[in-house]
XYZ file of C-alpha atoms in Angstrom:
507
model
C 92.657 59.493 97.259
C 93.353 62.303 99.159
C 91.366 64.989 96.350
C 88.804 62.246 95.733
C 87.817 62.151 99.846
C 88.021 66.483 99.863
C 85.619 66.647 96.603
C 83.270 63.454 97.942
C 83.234 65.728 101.370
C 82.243 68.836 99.201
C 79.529 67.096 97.290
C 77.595 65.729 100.600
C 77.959 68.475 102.871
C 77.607 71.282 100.203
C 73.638 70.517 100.440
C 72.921 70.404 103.783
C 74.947 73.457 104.439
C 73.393 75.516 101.182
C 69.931 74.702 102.052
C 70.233 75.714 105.274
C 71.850 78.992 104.262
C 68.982 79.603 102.026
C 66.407 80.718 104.564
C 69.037 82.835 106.406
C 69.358 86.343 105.608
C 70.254 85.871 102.255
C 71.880 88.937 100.585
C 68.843 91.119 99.800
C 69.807 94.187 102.360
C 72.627 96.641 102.914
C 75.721 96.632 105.188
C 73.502 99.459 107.526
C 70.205 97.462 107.546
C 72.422 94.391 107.994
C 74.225 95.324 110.743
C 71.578 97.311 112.826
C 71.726 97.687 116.347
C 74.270 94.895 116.689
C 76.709 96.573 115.106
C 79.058 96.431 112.060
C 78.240 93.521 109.548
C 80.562 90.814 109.115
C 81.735 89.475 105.806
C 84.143 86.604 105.795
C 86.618 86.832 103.235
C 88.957 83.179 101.859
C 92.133 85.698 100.817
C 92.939 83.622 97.642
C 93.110 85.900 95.215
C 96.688 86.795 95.457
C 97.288 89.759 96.925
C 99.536 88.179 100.452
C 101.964 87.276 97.880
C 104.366 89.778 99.501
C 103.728 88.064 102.472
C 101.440 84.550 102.327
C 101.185 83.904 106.546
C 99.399 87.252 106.438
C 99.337 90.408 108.519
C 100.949 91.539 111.906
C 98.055 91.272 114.058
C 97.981 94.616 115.316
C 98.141 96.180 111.836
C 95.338 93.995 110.497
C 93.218 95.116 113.706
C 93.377 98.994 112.389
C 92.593 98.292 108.894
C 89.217 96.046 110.153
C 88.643 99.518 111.880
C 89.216 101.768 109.116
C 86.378 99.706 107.510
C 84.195 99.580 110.330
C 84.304 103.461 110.564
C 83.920 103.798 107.005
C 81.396 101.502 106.219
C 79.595 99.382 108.811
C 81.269 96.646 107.790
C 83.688 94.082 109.831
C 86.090 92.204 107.467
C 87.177 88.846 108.358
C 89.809 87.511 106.893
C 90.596 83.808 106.469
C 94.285 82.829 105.142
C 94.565 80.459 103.030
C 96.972 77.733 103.600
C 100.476 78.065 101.425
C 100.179 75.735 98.384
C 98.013 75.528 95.751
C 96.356 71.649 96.574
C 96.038 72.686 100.141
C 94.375 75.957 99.422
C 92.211 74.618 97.258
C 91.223 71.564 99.623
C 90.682 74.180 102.511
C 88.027 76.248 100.389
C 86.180 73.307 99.706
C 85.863 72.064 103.309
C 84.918 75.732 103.687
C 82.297 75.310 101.121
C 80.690 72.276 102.516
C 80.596 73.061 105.931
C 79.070 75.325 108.093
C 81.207 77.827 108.353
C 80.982 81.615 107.867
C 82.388 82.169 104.211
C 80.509 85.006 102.188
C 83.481 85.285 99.171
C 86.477 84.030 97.575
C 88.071 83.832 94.145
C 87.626 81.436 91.460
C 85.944 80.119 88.634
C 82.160 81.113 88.489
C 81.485 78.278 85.821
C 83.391 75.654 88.448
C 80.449 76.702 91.281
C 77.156 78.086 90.148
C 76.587 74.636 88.979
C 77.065 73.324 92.064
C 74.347 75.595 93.777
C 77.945 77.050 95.461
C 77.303 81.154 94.275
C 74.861 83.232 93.752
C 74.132 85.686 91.019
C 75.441 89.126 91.186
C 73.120 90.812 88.826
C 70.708 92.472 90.800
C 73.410 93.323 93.657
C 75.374 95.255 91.482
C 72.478 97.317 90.109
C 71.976 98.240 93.694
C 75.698 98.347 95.902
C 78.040 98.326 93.082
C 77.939 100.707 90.318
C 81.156 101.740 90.617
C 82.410 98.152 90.205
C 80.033 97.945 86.905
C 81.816 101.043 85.444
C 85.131 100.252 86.272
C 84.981 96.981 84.029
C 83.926 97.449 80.217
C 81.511 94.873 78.487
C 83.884 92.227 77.481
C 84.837 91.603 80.504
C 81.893 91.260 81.939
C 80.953 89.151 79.130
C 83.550 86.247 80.461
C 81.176 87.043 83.503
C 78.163 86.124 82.534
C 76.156 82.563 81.133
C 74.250 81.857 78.066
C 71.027 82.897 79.990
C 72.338 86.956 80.930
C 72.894 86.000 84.342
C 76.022 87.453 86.211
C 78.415 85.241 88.598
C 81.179 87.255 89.578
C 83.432 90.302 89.474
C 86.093 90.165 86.584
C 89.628 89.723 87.361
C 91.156 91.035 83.849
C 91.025 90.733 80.343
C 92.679 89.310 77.700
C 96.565 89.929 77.987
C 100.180 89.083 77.279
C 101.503 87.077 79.777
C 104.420 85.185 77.844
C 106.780 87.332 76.605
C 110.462 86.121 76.117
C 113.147 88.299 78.722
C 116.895 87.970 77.603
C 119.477 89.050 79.565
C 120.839 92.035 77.887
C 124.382 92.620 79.920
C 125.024 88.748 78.520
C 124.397 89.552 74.578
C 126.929 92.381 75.039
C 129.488 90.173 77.072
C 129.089 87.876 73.768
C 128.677 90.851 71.341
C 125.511 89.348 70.145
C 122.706 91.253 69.035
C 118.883 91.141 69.744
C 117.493 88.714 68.174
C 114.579 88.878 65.799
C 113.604 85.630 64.478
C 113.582 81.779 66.541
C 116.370 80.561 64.355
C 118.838 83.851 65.799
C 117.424 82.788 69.209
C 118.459 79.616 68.966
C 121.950 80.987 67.740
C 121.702 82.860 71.455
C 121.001 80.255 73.235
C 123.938 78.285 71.913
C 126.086 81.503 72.926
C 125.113 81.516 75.989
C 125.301 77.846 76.564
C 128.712 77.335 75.611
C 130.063 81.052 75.948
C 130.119 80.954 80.031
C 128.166 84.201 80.035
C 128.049 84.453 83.914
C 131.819 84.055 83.864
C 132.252 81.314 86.559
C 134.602 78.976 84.456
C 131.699 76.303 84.444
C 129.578 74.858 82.448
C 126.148 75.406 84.108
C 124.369 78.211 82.426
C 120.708 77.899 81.926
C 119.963 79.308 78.256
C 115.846 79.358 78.967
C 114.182 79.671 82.389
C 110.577 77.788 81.321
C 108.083 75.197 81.880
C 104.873 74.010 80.052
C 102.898 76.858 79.847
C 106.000 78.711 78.921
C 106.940 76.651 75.914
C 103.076 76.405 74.352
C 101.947 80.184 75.269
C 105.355 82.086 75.123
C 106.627 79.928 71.938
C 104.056 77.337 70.111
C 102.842 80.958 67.804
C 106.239 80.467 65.584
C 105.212 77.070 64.506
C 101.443 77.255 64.130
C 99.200 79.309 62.725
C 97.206 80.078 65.661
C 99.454 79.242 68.683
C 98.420 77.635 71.539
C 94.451 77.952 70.670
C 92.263 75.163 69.331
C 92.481 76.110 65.602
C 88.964 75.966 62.864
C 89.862 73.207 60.444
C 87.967 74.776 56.962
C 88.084 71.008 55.377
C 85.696 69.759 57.612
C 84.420 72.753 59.461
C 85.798 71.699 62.792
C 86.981 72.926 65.560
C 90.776 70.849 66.785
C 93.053 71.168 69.264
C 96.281 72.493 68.790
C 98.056 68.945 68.914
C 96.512 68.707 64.919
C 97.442 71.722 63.534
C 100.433 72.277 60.698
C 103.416 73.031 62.257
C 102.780 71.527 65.819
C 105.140 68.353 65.213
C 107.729 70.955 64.112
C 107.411 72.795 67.645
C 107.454 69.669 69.203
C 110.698 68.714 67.267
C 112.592 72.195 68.032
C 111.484 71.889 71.616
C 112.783 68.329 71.985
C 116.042 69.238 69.794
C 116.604 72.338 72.912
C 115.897 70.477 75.620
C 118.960 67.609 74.832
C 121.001 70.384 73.647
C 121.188 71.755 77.115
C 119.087 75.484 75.809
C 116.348 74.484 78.127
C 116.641 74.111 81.804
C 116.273 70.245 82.887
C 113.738 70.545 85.618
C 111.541 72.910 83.343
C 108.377 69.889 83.886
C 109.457 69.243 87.422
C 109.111 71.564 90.462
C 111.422 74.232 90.753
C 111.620 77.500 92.605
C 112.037 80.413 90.171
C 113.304 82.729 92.414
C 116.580 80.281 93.827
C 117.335 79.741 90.360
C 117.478 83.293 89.128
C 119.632 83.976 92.238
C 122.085 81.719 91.037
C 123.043 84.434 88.146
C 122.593 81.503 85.464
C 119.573 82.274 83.411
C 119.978 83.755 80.024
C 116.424 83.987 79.045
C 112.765 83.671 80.268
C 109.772 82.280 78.396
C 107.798 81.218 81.944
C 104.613 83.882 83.345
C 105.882 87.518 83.023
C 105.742 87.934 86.782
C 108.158 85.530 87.259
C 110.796 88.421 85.696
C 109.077 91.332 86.881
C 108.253 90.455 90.496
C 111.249 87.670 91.090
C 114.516 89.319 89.328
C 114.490 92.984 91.012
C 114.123 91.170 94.619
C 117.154 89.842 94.552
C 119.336 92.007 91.417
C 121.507 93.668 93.840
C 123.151 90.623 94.490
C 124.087 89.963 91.004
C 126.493 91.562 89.165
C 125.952 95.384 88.747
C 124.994 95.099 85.185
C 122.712 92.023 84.912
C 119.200 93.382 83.158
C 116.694 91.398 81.838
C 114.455 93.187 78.689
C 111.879 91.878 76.444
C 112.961 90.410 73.140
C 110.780 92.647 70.873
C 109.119 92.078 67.203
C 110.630 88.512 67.541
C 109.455 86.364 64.464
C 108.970 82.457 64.287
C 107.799 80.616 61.028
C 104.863 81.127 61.435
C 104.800 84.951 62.788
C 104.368 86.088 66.442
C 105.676 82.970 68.727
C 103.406 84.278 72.041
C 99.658 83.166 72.267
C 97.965 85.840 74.133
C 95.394 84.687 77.103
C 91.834 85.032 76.755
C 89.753 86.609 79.416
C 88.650 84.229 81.613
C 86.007 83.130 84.267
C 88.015 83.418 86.902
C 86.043 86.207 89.373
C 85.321 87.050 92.860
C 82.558 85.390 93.973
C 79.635 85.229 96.833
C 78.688 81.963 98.395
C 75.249 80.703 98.318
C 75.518 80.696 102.119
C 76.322 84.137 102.053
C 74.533 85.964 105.458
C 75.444 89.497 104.252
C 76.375 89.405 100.437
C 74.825 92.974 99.861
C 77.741 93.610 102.380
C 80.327 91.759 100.253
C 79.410 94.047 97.384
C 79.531 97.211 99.254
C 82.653 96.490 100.461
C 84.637 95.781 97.280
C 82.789 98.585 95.482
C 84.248 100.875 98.038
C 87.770 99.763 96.412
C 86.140 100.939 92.918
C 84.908 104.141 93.878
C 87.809 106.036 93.665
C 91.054 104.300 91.806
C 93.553 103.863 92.164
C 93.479 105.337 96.031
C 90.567 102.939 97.574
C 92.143 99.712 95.829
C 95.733 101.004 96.855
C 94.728 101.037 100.551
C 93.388 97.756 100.258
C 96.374 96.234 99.088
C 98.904 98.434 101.549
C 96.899 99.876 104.051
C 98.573 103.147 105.154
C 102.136 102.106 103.882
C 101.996 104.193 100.595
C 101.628 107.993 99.148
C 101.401 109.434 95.639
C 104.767 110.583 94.352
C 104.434 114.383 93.481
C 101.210 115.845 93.087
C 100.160 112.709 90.678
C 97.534 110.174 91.163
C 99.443 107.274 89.346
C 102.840 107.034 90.585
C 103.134 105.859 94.367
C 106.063 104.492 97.100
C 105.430 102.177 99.819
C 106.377 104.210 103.235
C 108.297 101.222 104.886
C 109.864 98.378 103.077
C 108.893 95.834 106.314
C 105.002 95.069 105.451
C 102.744 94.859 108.332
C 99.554 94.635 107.038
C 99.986 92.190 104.062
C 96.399 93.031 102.028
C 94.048 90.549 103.587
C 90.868 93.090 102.636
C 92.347 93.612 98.710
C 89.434 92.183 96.571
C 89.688 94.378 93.516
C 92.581 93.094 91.888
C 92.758 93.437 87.963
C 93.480 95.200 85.177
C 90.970 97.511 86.040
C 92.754 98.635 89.430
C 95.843 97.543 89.072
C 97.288 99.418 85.518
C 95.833 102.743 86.934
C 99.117 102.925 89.009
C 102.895 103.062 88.873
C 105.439 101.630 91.692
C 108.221 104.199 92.280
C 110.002 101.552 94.227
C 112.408 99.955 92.354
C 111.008 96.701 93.782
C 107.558 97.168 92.465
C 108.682 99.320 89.214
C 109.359 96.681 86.690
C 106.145 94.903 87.524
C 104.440 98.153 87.793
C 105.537 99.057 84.302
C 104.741 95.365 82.458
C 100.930 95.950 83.873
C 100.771 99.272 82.070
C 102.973 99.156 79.493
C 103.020 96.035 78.248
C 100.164 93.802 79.777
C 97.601 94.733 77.245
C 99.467 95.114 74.083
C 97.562 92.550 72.206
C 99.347 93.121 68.964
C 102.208 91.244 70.753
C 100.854 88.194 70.286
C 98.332 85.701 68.125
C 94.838 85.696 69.630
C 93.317 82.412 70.480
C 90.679 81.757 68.010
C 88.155 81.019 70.505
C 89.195 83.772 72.738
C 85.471 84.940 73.341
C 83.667 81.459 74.066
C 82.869 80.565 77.283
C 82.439 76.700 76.992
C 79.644 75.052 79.182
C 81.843 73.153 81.329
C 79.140 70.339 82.523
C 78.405 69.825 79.118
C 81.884 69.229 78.076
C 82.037 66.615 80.866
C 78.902 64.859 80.242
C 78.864 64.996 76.170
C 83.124 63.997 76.836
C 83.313 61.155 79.371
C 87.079 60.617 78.565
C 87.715 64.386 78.999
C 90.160 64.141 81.619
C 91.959 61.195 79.967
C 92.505 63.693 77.126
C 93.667 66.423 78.730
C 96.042 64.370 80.610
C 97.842 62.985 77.397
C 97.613 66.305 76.096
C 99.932 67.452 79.037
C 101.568 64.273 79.985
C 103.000 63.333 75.954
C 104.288 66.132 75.066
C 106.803 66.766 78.519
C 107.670 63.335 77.338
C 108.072 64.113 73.645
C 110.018 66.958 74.508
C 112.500 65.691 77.308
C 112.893 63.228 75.191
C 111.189 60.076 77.168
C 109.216 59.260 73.873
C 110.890 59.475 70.766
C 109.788 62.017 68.275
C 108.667 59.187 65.654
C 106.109 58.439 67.989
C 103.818 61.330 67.210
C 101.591 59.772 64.605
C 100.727 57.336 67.202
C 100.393 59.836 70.071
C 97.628 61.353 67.732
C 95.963 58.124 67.069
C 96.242 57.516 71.524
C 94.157 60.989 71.588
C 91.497 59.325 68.818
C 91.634 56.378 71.249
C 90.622 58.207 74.129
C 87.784 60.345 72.669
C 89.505 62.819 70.881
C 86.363 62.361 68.065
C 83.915 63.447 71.012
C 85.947 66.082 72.211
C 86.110 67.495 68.290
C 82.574 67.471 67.825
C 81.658 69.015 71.514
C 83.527 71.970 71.433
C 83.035 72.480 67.662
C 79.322 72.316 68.706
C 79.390 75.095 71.294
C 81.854 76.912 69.500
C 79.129 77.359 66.558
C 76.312 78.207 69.210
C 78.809 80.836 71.314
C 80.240 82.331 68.438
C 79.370 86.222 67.986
């Protein structure tokens, strides 16, 4: 009820407060012409695109205070920061009161195709023509093909492009404990996970090892590729000519089954579909592998590796083979951007600003994200340290984040390195993986929705079913009719929409 009052609030006061924002100043002018004699312009910034990770209640006052100067100085421009509220619901629910109100909000981060169709952004075309040509070079035409509609009009700043983000991490001190090797195919995985299930790896006398750290995501993107031809990708059925889902291609039922078969073995942790905190659980020194979000290894593990035992290490299992070839499903690029309201007082501003943090990478982008608490390492412009380990200034004014900023740098801090070397080592090695076959369509989302009326229905089974096929709350002879529930609920519709746009998108 809760969501349901928050998007009903949205929906009325989103008018009122756009028209009225429409015969402001719109974004037509820059930060100098902007500002004028009044001073610096203001942009107001909804920090949601990750970067106070490090730190989510934000900045030390006093440190935030110099770095709104620095700007100032350097280009007529106030920043205003607003923090978003820890947790995903409640972040999400603040930005939409945000959205429908009356207050100042020029940008934030999200999905362009969620909010130009609600009149919420505005275009970006023309703007960047004008303030942000080093933003436009920094990005190459792919992704700023995930930016753009089917008429050539531009929405928002890319975030990345298609990646890795599922590879499987072992810990490597534990296969030499058990004198096991790497292994190379699912079925010597599986063999590992026994090992390390029933071999008391962390050496505590107890049975409570945790063979695979995962959850949803981390079973269909890191794994679903060694059963099915395409991984976790809707999948072009040539005996029809249409496009499917996943859930009906060969091989799925037999991912299903080995998930299901791990999961009341003990190989995968028990609250992998529940809540759980990541970091806790690595601390306890009882997870053998990883198939969840890379940065879940990269970022969590070296935080807290001095307190485990001198030799724990966690590497990526390599070249590893399923059935059906590569077991990780890259991710498309996305439409996930930062974007400029429609009440935006000072967008030209907006642009400006994060253009500044393209002009010269990685240093501009780097100071956004740190402030002064970093330096180049040597007489290099890739590898950098942070000055002090206590952050004061926590990256409230970061709005370049990406591929584009964030692989033309290297962490020298032990803290940052492993993450630091996944973004530019590994991040981008698509030959890792199986690409999604529809990795380049960006479906028309409203369309879905009204030409799909059960859409939501569907993608909840799709979810729901198989946690419960795999933790075994629905018994594996059940599938045939879990299919025929997804026919039930529209899965025909769903078939013919996307197979539809997926014929008119395709290049």
């Amino acid at each position: 009820m809760k969501q349901r009052f928050v998007s009903l609030l949205l929906t009325a006061a989103l008018g009122a407060a756009l028209l009225a924002s429409c015969s402001g100043e719109g974004g037509g002018n820059a930060a100098d012409r902007e500002g004028g004699e009044k001073g610096a312009t203001p942009i107001y910034i909804y920090q949601n695109t990750g970067a106070l990770n490090a730190k989510p209640e934000g900045s030390v006052p006093a440190e935030l205070e110099k770095m709104k100067q620095h700007y100032v100085e350097k280009l007529n421009i106030e920043p205003i920061a607003i923090i978003p509220p820890q947790g995903g619901d409640a972040a999400k629910e603040k930005l939409n009161l945000l959205l429908g109100s009356s207050d100042e909000l020029d940008t934030f981060n999200g999905n362009w195709d969620d909010y130009a169709p609600k009149g919420a952004i505005i275009p970006l075309g023309d703007l960047l023509d004008e303030y942000g040509q080093d933003i436009k070079k920094a990005w190459p035409q792919e992704a700023w093909d995930y930016m753009t509609d089917k008429e050539g009009t531009i929405w928002g700043i890319p975030r990345g492009m298609p990646a890795t983000h599922y590879p499987i991490w072992i810990r490597t001190d534990w296969l030499k404990k058990l004198e096991l090797e790497m292994p190379q195919t699912l079925d010597e995985l599986e063999a590992v996970l026994k090992a390390f299930k029933e071999g008391d790896p962390d050496g505590n006398g107890k049975d409570d090892t945790i063979p695979m750290m995962t959850d949803l995501n981390g079973i269909k993107n890191a794994l679903l590729g060694g059963y099915t031809e395409h991984g976790n990708s809707n999948w072009f059925d040539s005996s029809d000519q249409m496009l499917k889902p996943a859930e009906l291609a060969p091989g799925f039922k037999d991912f299903v089954a080995k998930m299901a078969d791990w999961y009341q073995k003990g190989y995968l942790y028990k609250e992998s579909f529940a809540k759980f905190d990541p970091l806790e659980l690595l601390k306890t020194n009882r997870v053998g592998t990883s198939s969840m979000w890379y940065s879940r290894i990269t970022l969590l593990f070296p935080q807290i590796k001095a307190n485990l035992p001198e030799e724990a290490d966690y590497e990526i299992i390599r070249g590893i083979q399923g059935p059906k070839g590569k077991p990780m499903t890259a991710s498309p690029g996305s439409t996930t951007a930062q974007l400029i309201t429609k009440k935006s007082k000072n967008a030209a501003a907006v642009i400006q600003f994060i253009n500044d943090q393209y002009k010269d990478i990685p240093t501009n982008s780097l100071t956004a994200a740190f402030g002064t608490n970093w330096r180049y390492v040597g007489d290099s412009k890739f590898e950098v340290e942070l000055t002090n380990p206590e952050i004061a200034y926590a990256g409230e004014y970061m709005l370049s984040l990406g591929t584009a900023t964030e692989t033309a740098y290297a962490f020298k801090d032990p803290i940052k390195e492993m993450h630091a070397d996944y973004l530019n080592k590994e991040l981008l090695q698509l030959d890792t993986a199986k690409m999604p076959v529809d990795a380049t369509i960006i479906y028309d989302k409203v369309q879905l929705q009204e030409n799909i009326p059960t859409l939501g229905d569907i993608d909840r089974l799709r979810s729901e079913e198989l946690v419960k096929f795999v933790t075994g709350a629905r018994p594996l002879n059940d599938f045939d009719a879990y299919i025929d529930q997804l026919y039930r609920a529209g899965l025909d519709q769903w078939i013919a929409e996307y197979t539809k746009q997926y014929n008119e998108k395709k290049q």
